[in-house]
Amino acid sequence: MRRSLVLASAATAVLGLLTGCSAEGEGSGSGRTTLSVAALEGGYGRDMYTQVIQAYESAHPEVDVQLQISKSIEDEITPNMKAGRFPDVVVLGQGRKAALTETLIKDKALEDLTPVLRAKVPGEDKTVGDKLIEGIVGNLNTNPYGDDKTYTMPMYYAPTGLFYNKGLFDQKGWKVPATWDEMFALGETAKKEKIALFTYPTAGYLDSYFFALLADVGGERFYTDVMTYKQGVWQTPQARQVLDLTTRLLKYAAPTTVGYANEQDFTKNQQSVLDDKALFMPNGTWIVGEMADAPRADGFAWGLTPLPAVTAGGKRYITTSVESVWVPSAAKNKDAAKAFVAYLYSDAAAKIFAKSNAIQPIEGIVSSLSAENAEFYKVYEDPSVAALVGGFAGTAPVEGVDIKAALFDTANSIISGDKTRDQWQSALDDASEKLRQAGN
C-alpha cells in the first residue's frame, strides 16, 4: 500500500469565520484531566468511539474522556465555540456543508499537530508518522497552508467511486464498463430491463465523481487548475467534455433520484442499488456498514470500480476520502489532546475502528481487513489507477457564491430539465472567476 497520493488542494470556500475567544475548560475536580472529544457520527456509527475511549481510559486512568457525538456535530459545538468553549479534540473532515473545519483553517485556529507525527504511539515503539502510509500527510488536506506543518491528521481513508451489485453483473453476464462508450451502451441494455444506469444518494456525493472525472479528462494539471480557480478554466474544451459526459450520464439516472436526494431520504436512492433498480452510484466504503441491515436482491455483493476511462486504456483516478482529526488552538488541554490523537493510531484503536469499516491510513492494515473490505482497497494496487486527495482551494468568502453547489447540486436541475448544460457551464465559470478574484 506504500504509494504516493496525488497532492492537491484540499480546502473548500468558507462561508464565514467563527468569532469568540478561548475560555478555560473545567476539569473533573479529582486531579484527573477531563478531555472533551467531539465527533461526527457518520456511516461508521458511534460504538467504535465508545470502545476506543474505554480502552484509552483503561490505559490512562488519569484521563476522563467525555464524548460528544452527533450526525450534526457542527450545529452542536459551534455555539459553544463562539462563546469560547472549545472541545479538545474534534473528529470532522472537510467537505461538509457547514464547512466548520474549513472555517477554522481560514481563521488559523487549529493547533499545529506536526509533533504528533514525531511522537511514539502510546504503548508502541513506532511513531505516528512511521505508521502512516506514504503520501497521506504533507498535502494540502493535512498541511493547508502549503508549508511543512500538519494541522489536520488523516483519521480514516476510503476509496470512493462507483458502487454496484457484482451479483447482478454475474447473473446477467455484463462486464463492468471500462470506457464511457461501454458505459452508455450498458445504459441502453439496462434500460430494456427497466434498470437505471445511475443514481446518487444526494448531489453532494458527486464530489468524488467530479474530482476523478476532471483528472481523467484533463490530467492532474487541469484538475488543480479547476480546484484553484484558474481564469477561464470552465471555458476550456476539457471542462466542456466533463459536463458533456455528465449530462449524458444523468439522462440515464433513476427517475426517483432527485426526489430522494436529500438528508432524510438519501438511503432510498442507495437502496435502489441493493434492489437492482439502479446499477451504479458514487459512494465510499462506509456504504457497507451504513446499509448493513437493509434488504437486498438475492446474490447481492458490493463492488467498486473507478469511473470509466475517457479513452481506452487511459489513466483513471479515484478520489480518496480522508476524514480528519484536529485540535482547536483554543482548546484547554492541548497536550492531553495530542496524546489522545497519537493513541488513535495504535494497533488497539485501529482494530476497533476497522470492525466498523473505518479504515485508518496505517501501513499493512489492509491485510487485516475482511475479504469484502480488502477487495475495495485493492483498487490502489491497479497500476492504471491513481489516487486523488483534495478539493477546492479556500478563498475569502464571496456572498452568494458556492462552487460546490454550482457543480454538484446543479445535477438535480439537469435531471429535472430545469437547467441546460450551457447554463451549468456558465454558472461554473462565473462562480470560479469570483472565487479566483477573492483568492488574489
mmCIF file of C-alpha atoms in Angstrom, residues 395-398 433-440:
data_model
loop_
_atom_site.group_PDB
_atom_site.id
_atom_site.type_symbol
_atom_site.label_atom_id
_atom_site.label_comp_id
_atom_site.label_asym_id
_atom_site.label_seq_id
_atom_site.Cartn_x
_atom_site.Cartn_y
_atom_site.Cartn_z
ATOM 1 C CA THR A 395 -10.666 31.741 -0.529
ATOM 2 C CA ALA A 396 -12.157 34.671 1.276
ATOM 3 C CA PRO A 397 -15.938 34.165 1.348
ATOM 4 C CA VAL A 398 -17.901 35.612 -1.569
ATOM 5 C CA GLU A 433 -13.947 33.647 -11.544
ATOM 6 C CA LYS A 434 -15.412 35.322 -8.475
ATOM 7 C CA LEU A 435 -13.511 32.958 -6.212
ATOM 8 C CA ARG A 436 -10.327 33.465 -8.218
ATOM 9 C CA GLN A 437 -10.579 37.172 -7.621
ATOM 10 C CA ALA A 438 -11.305 36.598 -3.933
ATOM 11 C CA GLY A 439 -8.199 34.462 -3.640
ATOM 12 C CA ASN A 440 -5.845 37.076 -5.097
#
